[in-house]
Coordinates of C-alpha atoms and ligand atoms in Angstrom, one line a residue:
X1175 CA 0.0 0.0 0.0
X1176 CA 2.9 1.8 1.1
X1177 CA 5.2 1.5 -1.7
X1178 CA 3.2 3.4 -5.0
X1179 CA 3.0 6.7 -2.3
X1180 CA 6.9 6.7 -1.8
X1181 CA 7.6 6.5 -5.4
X1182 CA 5.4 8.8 -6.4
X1183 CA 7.2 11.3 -3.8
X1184 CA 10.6 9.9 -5.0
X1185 CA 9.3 11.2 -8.9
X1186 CA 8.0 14.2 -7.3
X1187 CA 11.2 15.2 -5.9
X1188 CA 14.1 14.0 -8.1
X1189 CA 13.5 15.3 -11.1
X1190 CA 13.4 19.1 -9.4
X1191 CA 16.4 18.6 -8.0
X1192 CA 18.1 17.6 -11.5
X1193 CA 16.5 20.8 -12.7
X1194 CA 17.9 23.2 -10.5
X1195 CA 21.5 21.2 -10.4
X1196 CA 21.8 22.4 -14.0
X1197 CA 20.9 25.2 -13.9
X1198 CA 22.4 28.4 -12.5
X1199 CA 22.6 26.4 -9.5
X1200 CA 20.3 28.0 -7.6
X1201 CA 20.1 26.4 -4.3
X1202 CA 16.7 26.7 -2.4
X1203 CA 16.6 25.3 1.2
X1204 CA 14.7 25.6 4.1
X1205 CA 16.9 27.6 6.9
X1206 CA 15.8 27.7 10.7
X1207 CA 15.2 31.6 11.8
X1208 CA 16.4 30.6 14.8
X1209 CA 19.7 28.9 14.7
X1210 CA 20.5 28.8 11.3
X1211 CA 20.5 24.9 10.0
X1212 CA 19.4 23.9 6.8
X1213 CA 17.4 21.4 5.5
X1214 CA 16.2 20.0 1.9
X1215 CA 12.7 20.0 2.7
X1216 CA 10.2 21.6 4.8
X1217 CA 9.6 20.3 8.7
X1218 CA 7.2 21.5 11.4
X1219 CA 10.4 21.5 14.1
X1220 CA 14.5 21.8 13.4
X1221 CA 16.0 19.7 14.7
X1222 CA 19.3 21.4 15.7
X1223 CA 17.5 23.6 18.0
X1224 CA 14.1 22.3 19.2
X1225 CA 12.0 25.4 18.1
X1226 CA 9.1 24.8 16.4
X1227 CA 7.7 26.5 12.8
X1228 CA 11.1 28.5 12.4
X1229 CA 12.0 26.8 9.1
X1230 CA 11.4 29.2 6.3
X1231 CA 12.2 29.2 2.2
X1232 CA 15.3 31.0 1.5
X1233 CA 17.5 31.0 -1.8
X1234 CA 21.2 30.4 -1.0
X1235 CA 22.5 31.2 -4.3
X1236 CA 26.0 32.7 -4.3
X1237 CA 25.9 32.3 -0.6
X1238 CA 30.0 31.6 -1.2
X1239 CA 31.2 34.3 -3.7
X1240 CA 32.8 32.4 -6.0
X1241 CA 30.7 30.2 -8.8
X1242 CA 31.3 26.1 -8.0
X1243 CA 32.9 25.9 -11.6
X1244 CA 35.8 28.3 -10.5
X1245 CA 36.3 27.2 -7.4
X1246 CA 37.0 23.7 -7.8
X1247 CA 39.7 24.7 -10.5
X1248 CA 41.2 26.7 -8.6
X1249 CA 44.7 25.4 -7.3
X1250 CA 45.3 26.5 -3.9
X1251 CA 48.0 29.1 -2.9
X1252 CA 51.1 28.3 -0.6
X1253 CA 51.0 30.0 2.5
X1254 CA 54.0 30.2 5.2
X1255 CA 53.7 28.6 8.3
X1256 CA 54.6 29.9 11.8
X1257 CA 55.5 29.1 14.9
X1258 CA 53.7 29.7 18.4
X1259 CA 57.0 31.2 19.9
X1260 CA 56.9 34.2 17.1
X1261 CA 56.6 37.9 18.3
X1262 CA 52.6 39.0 17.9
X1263 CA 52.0 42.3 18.3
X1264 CA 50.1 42.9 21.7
X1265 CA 46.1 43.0 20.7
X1266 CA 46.2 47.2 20.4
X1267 CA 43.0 48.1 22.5
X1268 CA 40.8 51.2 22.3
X1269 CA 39.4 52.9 25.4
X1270 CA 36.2 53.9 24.8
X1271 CA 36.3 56.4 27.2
X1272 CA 33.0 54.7 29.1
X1273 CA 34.6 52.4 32.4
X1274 CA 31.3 50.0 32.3
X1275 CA 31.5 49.3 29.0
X1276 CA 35.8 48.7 29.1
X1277 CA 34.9 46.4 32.2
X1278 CA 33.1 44.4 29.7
X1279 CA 34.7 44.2 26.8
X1280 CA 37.8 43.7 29.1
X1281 CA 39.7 47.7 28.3
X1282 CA 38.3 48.9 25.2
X1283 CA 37.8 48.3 21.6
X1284 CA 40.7 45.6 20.1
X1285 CA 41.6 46.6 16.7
X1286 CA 40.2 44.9 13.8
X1287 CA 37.7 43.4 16.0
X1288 CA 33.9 42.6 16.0
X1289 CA 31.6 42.9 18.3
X1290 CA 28.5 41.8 18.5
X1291 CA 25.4 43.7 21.0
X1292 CA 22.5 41.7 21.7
X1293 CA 19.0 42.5 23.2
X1294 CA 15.3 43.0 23.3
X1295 CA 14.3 46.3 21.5
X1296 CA 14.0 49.4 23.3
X1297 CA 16.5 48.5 25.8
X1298 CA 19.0 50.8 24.6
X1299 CA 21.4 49.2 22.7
X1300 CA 21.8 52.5 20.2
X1301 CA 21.7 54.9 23.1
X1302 CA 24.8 53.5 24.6
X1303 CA 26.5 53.3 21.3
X1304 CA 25.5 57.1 20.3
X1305 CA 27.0 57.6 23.3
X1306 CA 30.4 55.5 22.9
X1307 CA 30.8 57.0 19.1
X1308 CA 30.5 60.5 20.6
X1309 CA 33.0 60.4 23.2
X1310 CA 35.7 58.2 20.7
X1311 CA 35.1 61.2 18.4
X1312 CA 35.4 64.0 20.9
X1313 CA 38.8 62.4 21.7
X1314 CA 39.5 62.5 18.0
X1315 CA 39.2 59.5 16.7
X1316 CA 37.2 58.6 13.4
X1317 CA 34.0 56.8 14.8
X1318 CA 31.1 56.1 12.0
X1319 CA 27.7 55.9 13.3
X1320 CA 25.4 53.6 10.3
X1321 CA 21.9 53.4 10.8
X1322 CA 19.9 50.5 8.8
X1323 CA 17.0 51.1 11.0
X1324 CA 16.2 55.3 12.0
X1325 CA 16.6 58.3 9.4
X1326 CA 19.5 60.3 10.1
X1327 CA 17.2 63.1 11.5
X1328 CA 16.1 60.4 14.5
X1329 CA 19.5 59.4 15.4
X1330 CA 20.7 63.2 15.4
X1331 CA 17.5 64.2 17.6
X1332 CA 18.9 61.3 19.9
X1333 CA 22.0 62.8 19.8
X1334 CA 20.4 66.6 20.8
X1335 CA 18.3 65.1 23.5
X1336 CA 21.9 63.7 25.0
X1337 CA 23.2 66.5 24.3
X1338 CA 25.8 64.8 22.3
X1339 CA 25.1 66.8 18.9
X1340 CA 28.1 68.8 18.1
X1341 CA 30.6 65.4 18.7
X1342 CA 32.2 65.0 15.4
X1343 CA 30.5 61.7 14.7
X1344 CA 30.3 60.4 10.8
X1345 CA 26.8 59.5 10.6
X1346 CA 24.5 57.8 7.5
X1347 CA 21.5 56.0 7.6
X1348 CA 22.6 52.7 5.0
X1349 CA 21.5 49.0 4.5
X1350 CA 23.8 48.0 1.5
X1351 CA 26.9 46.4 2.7
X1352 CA 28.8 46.6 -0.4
X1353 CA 28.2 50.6 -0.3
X1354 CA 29.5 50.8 3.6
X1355 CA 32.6 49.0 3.1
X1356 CA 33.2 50.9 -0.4
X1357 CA 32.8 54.3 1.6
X1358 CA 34.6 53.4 5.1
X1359 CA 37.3 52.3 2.8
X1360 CA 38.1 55.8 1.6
X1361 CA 40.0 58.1 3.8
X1362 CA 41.7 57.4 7.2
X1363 CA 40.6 54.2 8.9
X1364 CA 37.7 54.6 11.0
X1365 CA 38.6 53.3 14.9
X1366 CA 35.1 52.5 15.4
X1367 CA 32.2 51.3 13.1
X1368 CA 28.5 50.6 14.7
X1369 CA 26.1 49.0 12.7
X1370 CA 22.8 49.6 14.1
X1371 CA 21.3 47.1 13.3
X1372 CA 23.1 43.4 11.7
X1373 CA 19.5 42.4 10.4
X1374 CA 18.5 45.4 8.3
X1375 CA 21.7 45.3 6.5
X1376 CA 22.2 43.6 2.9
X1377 CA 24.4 42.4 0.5
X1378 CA 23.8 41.7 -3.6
X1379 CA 26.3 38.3 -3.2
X1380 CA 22.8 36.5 -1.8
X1381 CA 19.8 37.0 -2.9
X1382 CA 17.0 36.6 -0.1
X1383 CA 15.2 39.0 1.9
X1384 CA 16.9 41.0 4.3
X1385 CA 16.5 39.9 7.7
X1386 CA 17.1 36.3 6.4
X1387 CA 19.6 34.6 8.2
X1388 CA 21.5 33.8 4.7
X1389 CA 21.6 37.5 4.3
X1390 CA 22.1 38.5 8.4
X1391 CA 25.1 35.9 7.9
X1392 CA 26.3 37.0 4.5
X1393 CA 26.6 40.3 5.5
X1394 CA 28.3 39.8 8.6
X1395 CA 30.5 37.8 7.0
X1396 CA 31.6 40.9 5.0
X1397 CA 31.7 43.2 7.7
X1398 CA 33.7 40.7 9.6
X1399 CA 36.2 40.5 6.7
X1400 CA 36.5 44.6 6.2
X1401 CA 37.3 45.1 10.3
X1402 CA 40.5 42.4 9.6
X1403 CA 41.9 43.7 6.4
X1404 CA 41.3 47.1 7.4
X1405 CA 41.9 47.1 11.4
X1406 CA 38.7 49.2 12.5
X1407 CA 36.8 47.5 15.5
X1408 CA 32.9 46.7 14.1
X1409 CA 30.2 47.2 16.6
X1410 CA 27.2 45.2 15.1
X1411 CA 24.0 45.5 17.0
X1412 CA 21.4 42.6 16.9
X1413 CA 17.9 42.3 18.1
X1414 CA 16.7 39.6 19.6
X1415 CA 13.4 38.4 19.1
X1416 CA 11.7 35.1 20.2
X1417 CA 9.1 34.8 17.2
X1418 CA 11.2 33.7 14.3
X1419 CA 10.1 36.3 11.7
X1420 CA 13.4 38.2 12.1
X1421 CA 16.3 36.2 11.9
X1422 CA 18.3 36.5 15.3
X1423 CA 21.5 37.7 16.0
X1424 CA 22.8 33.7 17.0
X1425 CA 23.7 32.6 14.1
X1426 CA 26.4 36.0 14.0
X1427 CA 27.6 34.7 17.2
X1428 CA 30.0 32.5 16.2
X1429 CA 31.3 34.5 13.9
X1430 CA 32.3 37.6 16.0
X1431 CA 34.9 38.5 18.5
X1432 CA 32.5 38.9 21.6
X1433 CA 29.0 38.9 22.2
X1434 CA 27.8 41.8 24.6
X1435 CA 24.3 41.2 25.9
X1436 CA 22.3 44.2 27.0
X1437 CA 19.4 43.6 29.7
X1438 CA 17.1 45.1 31.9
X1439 CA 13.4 45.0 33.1
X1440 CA 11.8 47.3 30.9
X1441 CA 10.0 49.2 33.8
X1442 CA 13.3 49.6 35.8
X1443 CA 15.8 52.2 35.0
X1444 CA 18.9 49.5 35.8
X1445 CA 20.6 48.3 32.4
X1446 CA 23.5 45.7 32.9
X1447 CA 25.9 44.9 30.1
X1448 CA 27.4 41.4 30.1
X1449 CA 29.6 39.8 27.6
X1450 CA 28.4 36.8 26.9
X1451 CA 31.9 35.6 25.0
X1452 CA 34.5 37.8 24.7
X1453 CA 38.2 36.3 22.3
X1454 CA 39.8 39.2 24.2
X1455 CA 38.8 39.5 27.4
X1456 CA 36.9 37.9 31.0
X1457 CA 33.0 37.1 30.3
X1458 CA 32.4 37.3 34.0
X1459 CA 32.5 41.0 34.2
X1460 CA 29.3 43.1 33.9
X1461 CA 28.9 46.6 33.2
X1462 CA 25.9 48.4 35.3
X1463 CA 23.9 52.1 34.0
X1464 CA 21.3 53.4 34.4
X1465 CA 18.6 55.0 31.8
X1466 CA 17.9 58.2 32.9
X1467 CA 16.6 61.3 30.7
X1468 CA 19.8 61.9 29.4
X1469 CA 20.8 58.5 28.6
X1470 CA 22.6 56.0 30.1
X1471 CA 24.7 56.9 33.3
X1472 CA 27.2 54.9 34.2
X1473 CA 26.8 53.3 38.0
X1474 CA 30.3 52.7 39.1
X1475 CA 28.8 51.2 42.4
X1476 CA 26.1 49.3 41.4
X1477 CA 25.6 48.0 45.2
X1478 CA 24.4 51.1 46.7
X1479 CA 22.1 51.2 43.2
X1480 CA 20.7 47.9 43.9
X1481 CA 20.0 48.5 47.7
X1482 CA 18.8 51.8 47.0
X1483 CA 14.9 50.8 47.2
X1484 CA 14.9 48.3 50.1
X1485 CA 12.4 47.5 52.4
X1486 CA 14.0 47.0 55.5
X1487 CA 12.6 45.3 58.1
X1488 CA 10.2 43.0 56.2
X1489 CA 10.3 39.1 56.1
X1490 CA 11.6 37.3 53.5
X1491 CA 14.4 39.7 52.2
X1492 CA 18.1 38.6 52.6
X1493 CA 20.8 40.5 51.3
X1494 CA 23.6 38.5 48.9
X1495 CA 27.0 40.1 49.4
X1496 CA 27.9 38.8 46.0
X1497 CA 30.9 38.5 43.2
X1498 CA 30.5 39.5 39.4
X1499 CA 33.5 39.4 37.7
X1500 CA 36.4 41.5 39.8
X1501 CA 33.7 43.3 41.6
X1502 CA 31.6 42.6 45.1
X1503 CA 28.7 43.4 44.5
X1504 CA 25.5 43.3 47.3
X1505 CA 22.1 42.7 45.8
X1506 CA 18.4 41.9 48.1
X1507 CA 17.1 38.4 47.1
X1508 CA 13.1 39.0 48.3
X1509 CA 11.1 35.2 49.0
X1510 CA 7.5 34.9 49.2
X1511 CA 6.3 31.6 51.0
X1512 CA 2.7 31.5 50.7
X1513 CA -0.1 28.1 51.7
X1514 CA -0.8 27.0 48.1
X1515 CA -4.4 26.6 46.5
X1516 CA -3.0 24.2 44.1
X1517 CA -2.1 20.5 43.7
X1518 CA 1.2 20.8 42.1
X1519 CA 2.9 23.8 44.4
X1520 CA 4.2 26.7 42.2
X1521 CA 8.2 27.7 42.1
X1522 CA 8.8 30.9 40.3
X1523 CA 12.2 32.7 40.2
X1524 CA 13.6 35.4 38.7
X1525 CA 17.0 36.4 38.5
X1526 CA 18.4 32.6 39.7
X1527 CA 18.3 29.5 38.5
X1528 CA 15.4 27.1 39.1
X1529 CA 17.4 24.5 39.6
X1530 CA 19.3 25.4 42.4
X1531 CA 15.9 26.6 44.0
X1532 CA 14.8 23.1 43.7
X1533 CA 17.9 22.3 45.6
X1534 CA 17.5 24.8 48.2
X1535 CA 13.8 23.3 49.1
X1536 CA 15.2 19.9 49.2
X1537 CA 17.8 20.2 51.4
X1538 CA 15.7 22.4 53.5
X1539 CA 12.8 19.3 53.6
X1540 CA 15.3 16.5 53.8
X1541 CA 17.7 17.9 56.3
X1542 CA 16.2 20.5 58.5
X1543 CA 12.6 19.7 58.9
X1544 CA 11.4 22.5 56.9
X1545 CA 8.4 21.0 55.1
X1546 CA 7.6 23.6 52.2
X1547 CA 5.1 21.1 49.9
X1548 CA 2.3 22.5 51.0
X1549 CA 3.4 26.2 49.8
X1550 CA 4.1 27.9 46.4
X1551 CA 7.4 29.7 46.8
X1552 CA 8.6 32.6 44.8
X1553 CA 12.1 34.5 44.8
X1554 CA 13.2 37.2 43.4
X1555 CA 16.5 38.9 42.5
X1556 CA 16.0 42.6 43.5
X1557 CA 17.1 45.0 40.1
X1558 CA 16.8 42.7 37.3
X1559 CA 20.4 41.5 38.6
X1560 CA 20.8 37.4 37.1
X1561 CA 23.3 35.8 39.9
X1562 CA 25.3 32.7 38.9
X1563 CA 27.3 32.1 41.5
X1564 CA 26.3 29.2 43.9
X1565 CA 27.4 31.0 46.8
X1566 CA 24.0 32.6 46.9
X1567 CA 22.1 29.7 48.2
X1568 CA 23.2 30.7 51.9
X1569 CA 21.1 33.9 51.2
X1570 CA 18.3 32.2 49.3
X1571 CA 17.5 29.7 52.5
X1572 CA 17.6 32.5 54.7
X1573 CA 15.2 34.4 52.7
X1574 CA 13.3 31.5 52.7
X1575 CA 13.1 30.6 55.8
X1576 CA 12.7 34.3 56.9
X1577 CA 8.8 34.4 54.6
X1578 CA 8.3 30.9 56.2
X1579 CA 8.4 31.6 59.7
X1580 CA 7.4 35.2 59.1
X1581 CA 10.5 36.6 61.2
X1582 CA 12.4 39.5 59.7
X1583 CA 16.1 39.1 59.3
X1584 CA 18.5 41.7 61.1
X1585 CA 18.7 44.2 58.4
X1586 CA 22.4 44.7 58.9
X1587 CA 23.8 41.6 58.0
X1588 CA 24.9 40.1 54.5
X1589 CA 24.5 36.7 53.4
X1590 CA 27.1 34.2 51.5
X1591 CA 28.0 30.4 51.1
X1592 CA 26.9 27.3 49.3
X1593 CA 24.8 24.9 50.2
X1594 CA 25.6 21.1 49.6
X1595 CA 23.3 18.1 49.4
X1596 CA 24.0 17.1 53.0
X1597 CA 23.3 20.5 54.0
X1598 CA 26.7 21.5 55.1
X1599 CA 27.9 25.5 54.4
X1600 CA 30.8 25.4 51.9
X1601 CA 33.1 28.2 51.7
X1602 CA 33.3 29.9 48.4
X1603 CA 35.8 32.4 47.1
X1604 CA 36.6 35.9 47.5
X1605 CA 35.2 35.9 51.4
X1606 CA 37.6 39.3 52.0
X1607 CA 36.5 41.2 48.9
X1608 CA 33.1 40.7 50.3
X1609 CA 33.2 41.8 53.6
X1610 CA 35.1 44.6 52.9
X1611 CA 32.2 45.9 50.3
X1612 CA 29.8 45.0 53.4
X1613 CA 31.4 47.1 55.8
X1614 CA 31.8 49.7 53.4
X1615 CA 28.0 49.8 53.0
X1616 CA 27.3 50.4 56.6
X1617 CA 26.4 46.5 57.4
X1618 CA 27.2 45.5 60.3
X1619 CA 27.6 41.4 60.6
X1620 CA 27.7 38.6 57.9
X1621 CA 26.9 35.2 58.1
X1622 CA 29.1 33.1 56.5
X1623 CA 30.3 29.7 55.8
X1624 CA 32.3 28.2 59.1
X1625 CA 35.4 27.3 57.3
X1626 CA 35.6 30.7 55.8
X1627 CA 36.9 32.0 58.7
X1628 CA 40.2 31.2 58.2
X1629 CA 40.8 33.3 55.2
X1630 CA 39.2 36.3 56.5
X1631 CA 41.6 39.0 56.8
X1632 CA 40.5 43.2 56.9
X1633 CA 36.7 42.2 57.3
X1634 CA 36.3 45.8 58.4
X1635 CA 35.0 45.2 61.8
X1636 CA 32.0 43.0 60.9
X1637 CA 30.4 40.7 63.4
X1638 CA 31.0 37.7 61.7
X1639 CA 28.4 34.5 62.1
X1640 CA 29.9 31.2 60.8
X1641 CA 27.6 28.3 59.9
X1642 CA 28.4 24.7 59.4
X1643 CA 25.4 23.5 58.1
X1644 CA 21.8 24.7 57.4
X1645 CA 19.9 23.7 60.2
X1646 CA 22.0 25.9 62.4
X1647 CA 20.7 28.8 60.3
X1648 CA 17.2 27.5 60.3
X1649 CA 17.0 26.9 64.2
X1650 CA 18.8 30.6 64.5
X1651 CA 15.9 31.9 62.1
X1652 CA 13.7 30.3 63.5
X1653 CA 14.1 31.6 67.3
X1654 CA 13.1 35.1 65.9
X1655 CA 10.0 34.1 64.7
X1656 CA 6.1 34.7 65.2
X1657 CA 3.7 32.0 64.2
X1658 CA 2.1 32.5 60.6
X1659 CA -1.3 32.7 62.1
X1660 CA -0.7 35.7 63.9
X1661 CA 0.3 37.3 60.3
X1662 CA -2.8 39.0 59.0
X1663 CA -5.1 39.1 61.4
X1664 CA -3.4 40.7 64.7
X1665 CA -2.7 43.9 64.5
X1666 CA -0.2 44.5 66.8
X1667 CA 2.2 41.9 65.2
X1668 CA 1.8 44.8 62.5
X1669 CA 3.0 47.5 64.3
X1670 CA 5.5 45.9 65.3
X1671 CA 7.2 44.4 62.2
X1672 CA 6.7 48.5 61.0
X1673 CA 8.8 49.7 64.1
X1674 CA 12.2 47.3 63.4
X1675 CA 13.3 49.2 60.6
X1676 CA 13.4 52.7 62.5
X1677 CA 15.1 50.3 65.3
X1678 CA 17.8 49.2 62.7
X1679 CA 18.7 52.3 61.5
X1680 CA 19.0 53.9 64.9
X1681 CA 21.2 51.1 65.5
X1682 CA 23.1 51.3 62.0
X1683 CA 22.5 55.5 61.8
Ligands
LIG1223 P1 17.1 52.8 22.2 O1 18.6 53.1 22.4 O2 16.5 53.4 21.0 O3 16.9 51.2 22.2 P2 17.3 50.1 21.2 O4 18.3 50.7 20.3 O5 17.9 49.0 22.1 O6 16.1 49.6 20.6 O7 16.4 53.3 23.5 C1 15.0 53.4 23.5 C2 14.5 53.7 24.9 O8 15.3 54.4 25.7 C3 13.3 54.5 24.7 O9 12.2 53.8 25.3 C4 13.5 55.8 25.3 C5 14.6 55.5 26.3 N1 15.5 56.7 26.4 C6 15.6 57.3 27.6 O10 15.0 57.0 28.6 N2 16.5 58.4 27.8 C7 17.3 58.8 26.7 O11 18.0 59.8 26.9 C8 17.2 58.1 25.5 C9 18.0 58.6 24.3 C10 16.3 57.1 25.4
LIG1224 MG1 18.0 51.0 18.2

């Protein structure tokens, strides 16, 4: 029954495929929006990358340059071979005059470099790099603005409102490729070259839609070739978007030098900058602004920003005295610990990763009595911060804990160390750098992983609590506590939880 079906899509197929082989070869294939992989013949899923209805009709012709017929006569050429011990020059680095954005890229702009900046419209990926150009070009460099996506009017009202307008910038709003690279060519070499944005540009050696990915990466591809020949550092700016219709930036990430990614919470006015890969520098770092009328400002102490809006005195908020890259930095982590309605309890977090929630809770059932199935728990990282680092579960169980029992935590006291399976507190790195940022915050005692104690060395004068395992915490959170119950409906417990924070800041003030 099967067989006459399968030959008739056997007839169907072939004889297409002869067609287009002899002719001018063109090549039509079926290219994932999201990642980039090709396939023959249409399919409701890729299967490189999971996503479902991404696959859409593109026409690779002359995705290489060079027709088949000439390349596989060409013989190739010799080229020398070197040594690792040979002198390279060291990688020549542009300051960009901007210390947030140096952090990240690891000291500034590396000569005949790309870079690639990633995120969500709106977040303001081309107000930082109107802002970059403009202060390379104050300095006197040759920086080239090239919009694919605003008229040169919008990007110099930009400019006005951040009152950036009279910085020698070379600006042009352009989408051919071919035209950039003929017109950057001319003249001096530009230092810096920001694209704004990869997927509106175009090049004639493909011929699909701009926005493809065959054109996104055909383009890059050039772009990436003119920063090497001609040593100018390329900023190319990509949005990213989760529907499929625009190709994203991924497919370029392979390609460039370092991926920057640029986030925020869209109703918060904190913006970090992290590189996501970086050939020339540390991807731990992260560069913190802020969005303000006139544009990003830099936050050179992004604690103080991200303890700025606390509410002291409250259960359930712990603060994290944290590392990102070189740099302590303290950030709130706020629990909620609430009876669930539902069968399946809910876990939501924001800012952490689930999994190591998941770890928390167990460890916290299994090993300290803290039986947490009968409520929906939610955490949050306070400022749209992400934390990686696994010394933050010390702070996340305390914040838990803290909503459970309904018992405030001492507002001046920081919070660091891992948590293993058996419920021990493991000592992580860096336990100086951040006590020092503690103490220089005002705070006034840290609980910390017992074996930490050792290394601690200029702790500025902190009352230090070690802990060897969880349930120590626990039982010490525990003590402070008033029964759930009372909670809501007595209204003295109120007044009292609305008095500590005037107590703590007498005490800290
Ligand atoms: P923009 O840089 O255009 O974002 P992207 O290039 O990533 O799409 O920034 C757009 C947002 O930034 C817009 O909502 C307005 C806001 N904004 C300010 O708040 N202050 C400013 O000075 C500027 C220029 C923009
Ligand atoms: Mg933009």
């Amino acid at each position: 029954m099967l067989a006459p079906d399968h030959s008739m899509l056997w007839m169907r197929i072939k004889p297409q495929s002869r067609l287009t082989s002899s002719m001018a070869r063109s090549t039509l294939s079926f290219v994932c929006q999201n990642c980039g992989a090709a396939y023959n013949r249409w399919q409701g899923k890729c299967d490189s990358c999971d996503e479902w209805n991404t696959l859409s009709e593109e026409d690779t012709t002359g995705a290489t340059s060079m027709p088949l017929s000439v390349r596989s006569r060409r013989k190739g050429r010799t080229f020398a071979l070197e040594s690792l011990t040979g002198k390279s020059n060291d990688a020549p680095r542009l300051p960009s005059g901007m210390t947030e954005l140096d952090r990240v890229t690891g000291g500034g702009f590396v000569r005949g470099s790309v870079l690639l900046v990633g995120g969500d419209p709106g977040i303001g990926k081309s107000t930082l790099l109107t802002q970059a150009t403009s202060i390379l070009a104050r300095a006197g460099h040759r920086a080239v603005y090239i919009s694919g996506e605003e008229a040169v009017a919008q990007v110099r009202l930009r400019a006005e409102r951040l009152g950036l307008a009279d910085a020698p910038v070379q600006l042009a709003a352009e989408t051919s490729v071919e035209d950039i690279v003929s017109t950057l060519s001319q003249g001096a070499v530009p230092r810096l070259i920001v694209i704004d944005s990869i997927q509106t540009m175009w090049t004639d050696t493909v011929e699909s839609a701009p926005g493809t990915v065959t054109q996104v990466r055909a383009s890059a591809q050039a772009l990436i070739r003119f920063a090497k020949k001609s040593g100018a550092a390329i900023i190319l700016v990509g949005h990213v978007t989760k529907d499929g219709q625009i190709a994203g930036p991924r497919v370029v990430e392979h390609m460039v030098d370092a991926v920057l990614s640029f986030e925020g919470e869209g109703s918060q006015q904190f913006r970090i900058l992290r590189a996501v890969k970086n050939r020339f520098g540390p991807t731990d770092e992260i560069g913190v602004f802020e969005m303000t009328g006139l544009g990003l400002r830099e936050v050179s102490n992004p604690s103080e920003l991200f303890l700025s809006e606390r509410d002291l005195g409250s259960p359930g908020t712990a603060v994290f005295a944290g590392i990102e890259g070189t740099r302590p930095v303290l950030v709130e982590l706020q629990a909620l610990v609430a009876p669930t309605t539902l069968g399946t309890p809910r876990r939501a977090v924001v800012g952490w990763d689930p999994s190591r929630l998941s770890m928390v809770l167990a460890v916290l059932e299994a090993h300290c009595g803290v039986k947490l199935s009968g409520y929906d728990v939610y955490l949050n990282v306070a400022g749209g911060l992400r934390i990686q680092e696994p010394a933050a579960d010390l702070a996340a169980a305390a914040a838990l804990v803290s909503s459970l029992v309904n018992a405030p935590l001492p507002t001046d006291a920081v919070y660091f160390g891992e948590i293993s399976l058996s419920g021990a507190v493991r000592p992580v790195a860096q336990t100086s750098a951040r006590l020092k940022e503690a103490a220089k915050l005002g705070f006034g005692r840290a609980v910390l992983p017992e074996s930490a104690r050792g290394e601690v060395g200029g702790d500025g004068g902190l009352a230090l609590n070690s802990i060897g395992g969880l349930t120590s915490l626990v039982a010490q959170i525990a003590a402070r506590g008033n029964p759930r119950n009372n909670r809501d409906n007595n209204r003295e417990g109120a007044a009292e939880k609305n008095a500590t924070p005037a107590r703590f800041r007498r005490e800290n003030g």
